[in-house]
């Protein structure tokens, strides 16, 4: 990783393809890039169309309704950059069909990057994850830390970064944005992320329900700050971001799960912390140092976990969140996928069926 080849031309980025633009992060990130003056085009298979909370995104880009596994070289011509968000995006869904997780998160990412390079796309911003650090314990981790993933999701990010590094060169510049665990309100709100989950149960049941023993470390970051990080990397000189990884978040925003639960209990009225029966240690335990991105790029995370909980609580009040909704496929990705499969709309490889009526064969 490091300095780009002298022959890699640093051209201004104007036209950007955002994969997964209709997802939890994408519905915030795509408008964010557009407001900054970029010509944004989306690409999404729309698995979560109709899911989420509140009105639709403030702005949606013109888009290709396409599975990322099916994007061709000609689809990618004319873009200066790709922001690649599309993925099987959480551990329960990744564990449900590990082979499909690797197909989409690893192999399809590599294929997309190869085709982007052939199409003349200069920059490839990959939405990686701090999950690749995995079972790290209490040690502070910077971008040089050992990878110890414990889930198919985390391992798929390791493999994708490896392949993208091999593609870096005279005409192609990847950057790896390793986001902390995301939280915050989005039109495609997810209820299966730790802080969103704790706040959602607190609001709907009065129970701040911890599924583990509360000891694991988690770095957390608001989705708007993730968007801010992608914009900073997109607009940075290539010599600062070529084949470089960045932990995304704030170093001081690392918490043990029980600390996040205590914050939720403090902010959400009439709630109290409870531990789920049978919850034990979680092998996913890592805390990260995010100083590199702040020192290298014009980036500063603006949100805190406390402020994010307040935002979530206000949204839950505004839209009248109920438990039956919070535990449904609207907010839990794995339930949504299983619902689509049961309805015959999605096959085992998580591809849309052309004719659901024929799904039963």
Short mmCIF file of C-alpha atoms in Angstrom, two decimals:
data_model
loop_
_atom_site.label_atom_id
_atom_site.label_comp_id
_atom_site.label_asym_id
_atom_site.label_seq_id
_atom_site.Cartn_x
_atom_site.Cartn_y
_atom_site.Cartn_z
CA UNK A 1 0.00 0.00 0.00
CA UNK A 2 1.17 3.55 -0.56
CA UNK A 3 2.20 6.02 -3.24
CA UNK A 4 0.46 5.66 -6.62
CA UNK A 5 2.50 5.02 -9.75
CA UNK A 6 3.58 8.22 -11.48
CA UNK A 7 1.58 7.15 -14.54
CA UNK A 8 -1.71 7.07 -12.61
CA UNK A 9 -3.34 10.34 -13.58
CA UNK A 10 -5.14 12.22 -10.80
CA UNK A 11 -8.26 13.54 -12.53
CA UNK A 12 -11.13 15.43 -10.95
CA UNK A 13 -14.01 13.21 -9.90
CA UNK A 14 -17.39 14.28 -11.19
CA UNK A 15 -19.36 11.16 -12.15
CA UNK A 16 -19.69 8.53 -9.43
CA UNK A 17 -21.41 5.14 -9.39
CA UNK A 18 -22.71 4.18 -5.94
CA UNK A 19 -23.57 0.49 -5.60
CA UNK A 20 -26.08 -0.34 -2.89
CA UNK A 21 -27.40 3.22 -2.99
CA UNK A 22 -30.86 2.11 -1.76
CA UNK A 23 -29.51 0.55 1.43
CA UNK A 24 -29.03 1.73 5.01
CA UNK A 25 -25.88 3.74 4.31
CA UNK A 26 -26.53 4.43 0.63
CA UNK A 27 -29.75 6.39 1.17
CA UNK A 28 -27.70 8.83 3.25
CA UNK A 29 -24.43 8.71 1.31
CA UNK A 30 -25.78 9.19 -2.23
CA UNK A 31 -27.56 12.50 -1.42
CA UNK A 32 -24.50 13.58 0.58
CA UNK A 33 -22.24 13.17 -2.48
CA UNK A 34 -24.80 14.87 -4.72
CA UNK A 35 -24.99 17.90 -2.43
CA UNK A 36 -21.20 18.14 -2.68
CA UNK A 37 -21.52 18.58 -6.43
CA UNK A 38 -20.95 15.08 -7.77
CA UNK A 39 -23.01 13.49 -10.52
CA UNK A 40 -24.23 10.36 -8.73
CA UNK A 41 -25.69 7.27 -10.40
CA UNK A 42 -26.91 4.32 -8.34
CA UNK A 43 -26.91 0.56 -8.82
CA UNK A 44 -29.02 -1.69 -6.61
CA UNK A 45 -31.10 -4.85 -6.71
CA UNK A 46 -33.62 -3.19 -4.35
CA UNK A 47 -34.01 -6.11 -1.97
CA UNK A 48 -35.12 -3.68 0.74
CA UNK A 49 -37.50 -1.55 -1.28
CA UNK A 50 -40.40 -0.58 1.01
CA UNK A 51 -38.44 -1.32 4.17
CA UNK A 52 -37.40 1.25 6.72
CA UNK A 53 -38.95 4.16 8.54
CA UNK A 54 -40.49 7.48 7.61
CA UNK A 55 -40.56 9.13 4.19
CA UNK A 56 -38.38 8.10 1.29
CA UNK A 57 -34.85 9.40 0.99
CA UNK A 58 -34.61 13.14 0.41
CA UNK A 59 -33.15 12.43 -3.01
CA UNK A 60 -32.62 9.27 -5.01
CA UNK A 61 -30.20 9.11 -7.92
CA UNK A 62 -31.00 7.82 -11.37
CA UNK A 63 -30.07 4.18 -11.10
CA UNK A 64 -29.47 0.80 -12.67
CA UNK A 65 -31.74 -1.84 -11.15
CA UNK A 66 -29.10 -4.52 -11.27
CA UNK A 67 -27.47 -7.14 -9.10
CA UNK A 68 -23.78 -6.18 -8.76
CA UNK A 69 -22.88 -9.66 -10.00
CA UNK A 70 -24.38 -8.67 -13.34
CA UNK A 71 -22.77 -5.26 -13.92
CA UNK A 72 -20.80 -5.30 -17.18
CA UNK A 73 -17.86 -3.26 -18.43
CA UNK A 74 -20.13 -1.10 -20.59
CA UNK A 75 -22.24 -0.23 -17.53
CA UNK A 76 -19.13 1.26 -15.90
CA UNK A 77 -17.72 3.38 -18.71
CA UNK A 78 -17.70 7.13 -18.13
CA UNK A 79 -17.35 7.03 -14.35
CA UNK A 80 -14.33 8.54 -12.62
CA UNK A 81 -15.08 6.63 -9.41
CA UNK A 82 -17.10 3.80 -7.93
CA UNK A 83 -18.26 3.83 -4.31
CA UNK A 84 -18.91 0.18 -3.61
CA UNK A 85 -21.37 -0.30 -0.74
CA UNK A 86 -23.41 -3.27 -2.00
CA UNK A 87 -22.87 -6.38 0.13
CA UNK A 88 -24.41 -8.99 2.37
CA UNK A 89 -24.17 -6.56 5.20
CA UNK A 90 -24.45 -8.26 8.58
CA UNK A 91 -23.36 -11.37 10.44
CA UNK A 92 -26.74 -13.19 10.80
CA UNK A 93 -27.42 -12.87 7.08
CA UNK A 94 -23.82 -13.77 6.28
CA UNK A 95 -24.05 -16.88 8.46
CA UNK A 96 -27.36 -17.87 6.86
CA UNK A 97 -25.75 -18.55 3.48
CA UNK A 98 -21.96 -18.24 3.82
CA UNK A 99 -21.30 -19.34 0.24
CA UNK A 100 -23.49 -16.51 -1.07
CA UNK A 101 -21.80 -14.05 1.28
CA UNK A 102 -18.44 -14.92 -0.28
CA UNK A 103 -19.91 -14.85 -3.79
CA UNK A 104 -21.26 -11.32 -3.35
CA UNK A 105 -18.89 -9.67 -0.87
CA UNK A 106 -15.67 -11.17 -2.20
CA UNK A 107 -15.96 -12.57 -5.73
CA UNK A 108 -18.46 -10.03 -7.06
CA UNK A 109 -16.41 -7.18 -5.57
CA UNK A 110 -13.30 -8.46 -7.34
CA UNK A 111 -15.22 -8.92 -10.59
CA UNK A 112 -16.66 -5.41 -10.34
CA UNK A 113 -13.21 -3.95 -9.74
CA UNK A 114 -11.70 -5.85 -12.67
CA UNK A 115 -14.46 -4.62 -14.96
CA UNK A 116 -14.14 -1.09 -13.59
CA UNK A 117 -10.41 -1.13 -14.34
CA UNK A 118 -11.13 -2.32 -17.88
CA UNK A 119 -13.73 0.43 -18.27
CA UNK A 120 -11.21 3.11 -17.29
CA UNK A 121 -12.58 3.91 -13.82
CA UNK A 122 -9.71 5.48 -11.85
CA UNK A 123 -10.91 5.30 -8.24
CA UNK A 124 -12.59 2.45 -6.40
CA UNK A 125 -13.73 3.22 -2.85
CA UNK A 126 -14.48 -0.03 -1.09
CA UNK A 127 -16.81 -0.17 1.91
CA UNK A 128 -14.80 -2.48 4.11
CA UNK A 129 -15.36 -3.00 7.83
CA UNK A 130 -13.58 -3.11 11.17
CA UNK A 131 -15.18 -6.57 11.45
CA UNK A 132 -12.10 -7.92 9.68
CA UNK A 133 -10.15 -7.38 12.92
CA UNK A 134 -12.51 -9.88 14.57
CA UNK A 135 -11.33 -11.49 17.81
CA UNK A 136 -8.78 -8.89 18.87
CA UNK A 137 -9.56 -8.44 22.57
CA UNK A 138 -8.65 -5.21 24.36
CA UNK A 139 -5.72 -4.12 22.20
CA UNK A 140 -5.89 -0.87 20.25
CA UNK A 141 -5.87 -1.55 16.51
CA UNK A 142 -4.65 0.68 13.73
CA UNK A 143 -4.77 -0.15 10.03
CA UNK A 144 -1.66 -2.35 10.26
CA UNK A 145 -3.26 -4.71 12.80
CA UNK A 146 -3.60 -8.44 12.15
CA UNK A 147 -6.85 -9.65 10.61
CA UNK A 148 -8.69 -12.16 12.80
CA UNK A 149 -12.21 -12.38 11.36
CA UNK A 150 -14.66 -14.72 13.08
CA UNK A 151 -17.60 -14.53 10.65
CA UNK A 152 -18.08 -15.05 6.90
CA UNK A 153 -18.87 -11.33 6.63
CA UNK A 154 -15.54 -10.31 8.20
CA UNK A 155 -13.56 -12.87 6.22
CA UNK A 156 -15.17 -11.75 2.96
CA UNK A 157 -13.90 -8.21 3.58
CA UNK A 158 -10.36 -9.50 4.13
CA UNK A 159 -10.44 -11.43 0.85
CA UNK A 160 -11.90 -8.49 -1.10
CA UNK A 161 -9.22 -6.10 0.20
CA UNK A 162 -6.53 -8.61 -0.78
CA UNK A 163 -7.81 -8.86 -4.34
CA UNK A 164 -8.26 -5.10 -4.72
CA UNK A 165 -4.68 -4.58 -3.58
CA UNK A 166 -3.53 -6.90 -6.37
CA UNK A 167 -5.44 -4.78 -8.90
CA UNK A 168 -3.93 -1.47 -7.76
CA UNK A 169 -1.57 -0.01 -10.30
CA UNK A 170 -0.98 2.39 -13.15
CA UNK A 171 -4.63 2.87 -14.06
CA UNK A 172 -6.57 1.86 -10.97
CA UNK A 173 -6.57 3.19 -7.41
CA UNK A 174 -8.54 1.38 -4.68
CA UNK A 175 -9.13 2.75 -1.18
CA UNK A 176 -10.44 0.69 1.74
CA UNK A 177 -12.74 2.44 4.19
CA UNK A 178 -13.06 0.19 7.25
CA UNK A 179 -16.13 1.56 8.97
CA UNK A 180 -16.83 1.07 12.64
CA UNK A 181 -20.24 -0.40 13.51
CA UNK A 182 -22.78 1.94 11.99
CA UNK A 183 -25.71 3.55 13.78
CA UNK A 184 -28.17 6.36 13.21
CA UNK A 185 -31.40 7.16 11.43
CA UNK A 186 -31.82 6.36 7.74
CA UNK A 187 -34.82 5.95 5.44
CA UNK A 188 -33.66 2.29 5.24
CA UNK A 189 -33.19 1.97 9.00
CA UNK A 190 -31.66 -1.31 10.20
CA UNK A 191 -32.60 -2.78 13.55
CA UNK A 192 -29.83 -5.41 13.53
CA UNK A 193 -26.94 -3.08 14.41
CA UNK A 194 -25.94 -2.92 18.05
CA UNK A 195 -26.81 0.67 18.94
CA UNK A 196 -29.94 0.81 16.78
CA UNK A 197 -31.01 -2.51 18.29
CA UNK A 198 -30.51 -1.44 21.89
CA UNK A 199 -32.37 1.84 21.30
CA UNK A 200 -35.21 0.14 19.41
CA UNK A 201 -35.89 -2.42 22.13
CA UNK A 202 -35.63 0.26 24.81
CA UNK A 203 -38.27 2.35 23.07
CA UNK A 204 -40.68 -0.47 22.19
CA UNK A 205 -40.40 -2.62 25.33
CA UNK A 206 -38.61 -0.61 28.00
CA UNK A 207 -35.87 -3.26 27.98
CA UNK A 208 -32.36 -2.36 26.87
CA UNK A 209 -31.72 -5.92 25.82
CA UNK A 210 -28.08 -7.07 25.70
CA UNK A 211 -27.67 -10.28 23.71
CA UNK A 212 -24.12 -11.03 24.98
CA UNK A 213 -22.48 -10.67 28.37
CA UNK A 214 -21.92 -6.99 27.55
CA UNK A 215 -18.13 -7.17 27.58
CA UNK A 216 -17.19 -7.01 23.86
CA UNK A 217 -15.64 -3.82 22.54
CA UNK A 218 -17.27 -2.09 19.58
CA UNK A 219 -16.21 1.07 17.74
CA UNK A 220 -19.32 2.90 16.54
CA UNK A 221 -19.86 5.56 13.89
CA UNK A 222 -22.86 7.46 12.60
CA UNK A 223 -23.86 6.79 8.99
CA UNK A 224 -23.56 10.50 8.17
CA UNK A 225 -19.93 10.38 9.29
CA UNK A 226 -19.40 7.33 7.05
CA UNK A 227 -20.73 9.43 4.17
CA UNK A 228 -18.40 12.25 5.23
CA UNK A 229 -15.42 9.85 5.15
CA UNK A 230 -16.25 8.60 1.66
CA UNK A 231 -16.53 12.16 0.38
CA UNK A 232 -13.16 13.08 1.89
CA UNK A 233 -11.49 10.04 0.28
CA UNK A 234 -13.23 10.67 -3.04
CA UNK A 235 -11.94 14.25 -3.23
CA UNK A 236 -8.46 13.64 -1.78
CA UNK A 237 -5.31 13.69 -3.91
CA UNK A 238 -4.50 10.18 -5.08
CA UNK A 239 -1.15 10.14 -3.29
CA UNK A 240 -3.03 10.25 0.02
CA UNK A 241 -5.50 7.44 -0.65
CA UNK A 242 -4.00 5.13 -3.29
CA UNK A 243 -4.17 1.53 -2.03
CA UNK A 244 -4.64 2.83 1.52
CA UNK A 245 -6.91 1.61 4.33
CA UNK A 246 -8.61 3.89 6.83
CA UNK A 247 -10.47 3.03 10.02
CA UNK A 248 -13.60 5.19 9.94
CA UNK A 249 -14.90 6.68 13.17
CA UNK A 250 -13.56 8.44 16.24
CA UNK A 251 -11.00 6.79 18.51
CA UNK A 252 -12.89 7.98 21.59
CA UNK A 253 -16.09 6.32 20.31
CA UNK A 254 -15.08 2.76 21.27
CA UNK A 255 -17.39 1.22 23.85
CA UNK A 256 -18.06 -2.05 25.54
CA UNK A 257 -21.60 -3.14 24.76
CA UNK A 258 -22.71 -2.66 28.38
CA UNK A 259 -21.53 0.97 28.16
CA UNK A 260 -23.68 1.57 25.09
CA UNK A 261 -26.62 -0.04 26.90
CA UNK A 262 -26.10 2.27 29.87
CA UNK A 263 -26.20 5.29 27.55
CA UNK A 264 -29.46 4.06 26.04
CA UNK A 265 -30.94 3.51 29.50
CA UNK A 266 -29.98 7.07 30.44
CA UNK A 267 -31.51 8.64 27.34
CA UNK A 268 -34.65 6.56 26.64
CA UNK A 269 -37.22 7.24 29.37
CA UNK A 270 -38.57 4.34 31.45
CA UNK A 271 -36.03 1.86 30.13
CA UNK A 272 -33.66 -0.45 31.98
CA UNK A 273 -30.81 -2.72 31.01
CA UNK A 274 -31.48 -6.45 30.82
CA UNK A 275 -29.34 -9.37 29.70
CA UNK A 276 -30.89 -11.92 27.34
CA UNK A 277 -31.05 -15.43 28.71
CA UNK A 278 -28.11 -17.52 27.56
CA UNK A 279 -26.06 -14.54 26.41
CA UNK A 280 -22.35 -15.21 26.81
CA UNK A 281 -19.06 -13.77 25.59
CA UNK A 282 -19.04 -12.63 21.97
CA UNK A 283 -15.83 -13.51 20.09
CA UNK A 284 -16.23 -10.36 18.00
CA UNK A 285 -14.30 -7.93 20.17
CA UNK A 286 -12.13 -5.09 18.85
CA UNK A 287 -11.42 -1.43 19.47
CA UNK A 288 -9.82 0.71 16.82
CA UNK A 289 -7.64 3.75 16.49
CA UNK A 290 -9.09 6.16 13.93
CA UNK A 291 -6.35 8.79 14.00
CA UNK A 292 -5.01 8.03 10.50
CA UNK A 293 -8.08 9.26 8.61
CA UNK A 294 -8.26 12.46 10.67
CA UNK A 295 -4.55 13.15 10.18
CA UNK A 296 -4.52 12.30 6.44
CA UNK A 297 -7.81 13.62 5.09
CA UNK A 298 -10.03 16.63 5.74
CA UNK A 299 -12.30 14.45 7.85
CA UNK A 300 -13.69 14.83 11.32
CA UNK A 301 -16.48 12.65 12.66
CA UNK A 302 -19.16 14.97 14.04
CA UNK A 303 -21.52 12.55 15.77
CA UNK A 304 -21.31 10.82 19.13
CA UNK A 305 -23.14 7.74 20.34
CA UNK A 306 -25.08 9.88 22.83
CA UNK A 307 -26.29 12.25 20.13
CA UNK A 308 -27.14 9.28 17.88
CA UNK A 309 -29.30 7.68 20.56
CA UNK A 310 -31.13 10.98 20.98
CA UNK A 311 -31.69 11.12 17.20
CA UNK A 312 -33.01 7.54 17.12
CA UNK A 313 -35.32 8.10 20.09
CA UNK A 314 -36.77 11.23 18.47
CA UNK A 315 -37.36 9.31 15.22
CA UNK A 316 -39.03 6.42 17.04
CA UNK A 317 -41.36 8.91 18.74
CA UNK A 318 -42.07 10.78 15.52
CA UNK A 319 -42.99 7.67 13.54
CA UNK A 320 -44.56 5.68 16.38
CA UNK A 321 -42.32 2.61 16.24
CA UNK A 322 -43.93 -0.58 17.59
CA UNK A 323 -42.28 -3.83 18.62
CA UNK A 324 -44.10 -5.90 15.98
CA UNK A 325 -42.62 -3.60 13.32
CA UNK A 326 -39.16 -3.47 14.85
CA UNK A 327 -38.89 -7.26 14.83
CA UNK A 328 -40.20 -7.57 11.26
CA UNK A 329 -38.51 -7.74 7.89
CA UNK A 330 -38.84 -3.97 7.61
CA UNK A 331 -35.88 -3.56 9.95
CA UNK A 332 -34.20 -6.98 10.19
CA UNK A 333 -32.34 -7.90 7.02
CA UNK A 334 -32.34 -11.66 7.49
CA UNK A 335 -36.10 -11.72 8.02
CA UNK A 336 -36.63 -9.64 4.90
CA UNK A 337 -34.55 -12.06 2.82
CA UNK A 338 -36.39 -15.08 4.18
CA UNK A 339 -39.75 -13.39 3.50
CA UNK A 340 -38.76 -12.78 -0.13
CA UNK A 341 -37.62 -16.38 -0.48
CA UNK A 342 -40.82 -17.72 1.04
CA UNK A 343 -42.79 -15.55 -1.38
CA UNK A 344 -40.80 -17.01 -4.27
CA UNK A 345 -39.27 -13.66 -5.21
CA UNK A 346 -35.68 -14.56 -4.31
CA UNK A 347 -33.71 -17.70 -5.04
CA UNK A 348 -31.15 -19.46 -2.83
CA UNK A 349 -28.31 -17.35 -4.26
CA UNK A 350 -30.26 -14.19 -3.32
CA UNK A 351 -31.06 -13.37 -6.91
CA UNK A 352 -34.42 -11.94 -7.95
CA UNK A 353 -36.64 -14.45 -9.74
CA UNK A 354 -37.97 -13.13 -13.02
CA UNK A 355 -41.35 -14.74 -12.44
CA UNK A 356 -42.17 -15.48 -8.77
CA UNK A 357 -45.14 -17.58 -9.90
CA UNK A 358 -42.66 -20.11 -11.31
CA UNK A 359 -40.59 -20.30 -8.12
CA UNK A 360 -42.02 -23.61 -7.01
CA UNK A 361 -40.99 -25.18 -10.31
#
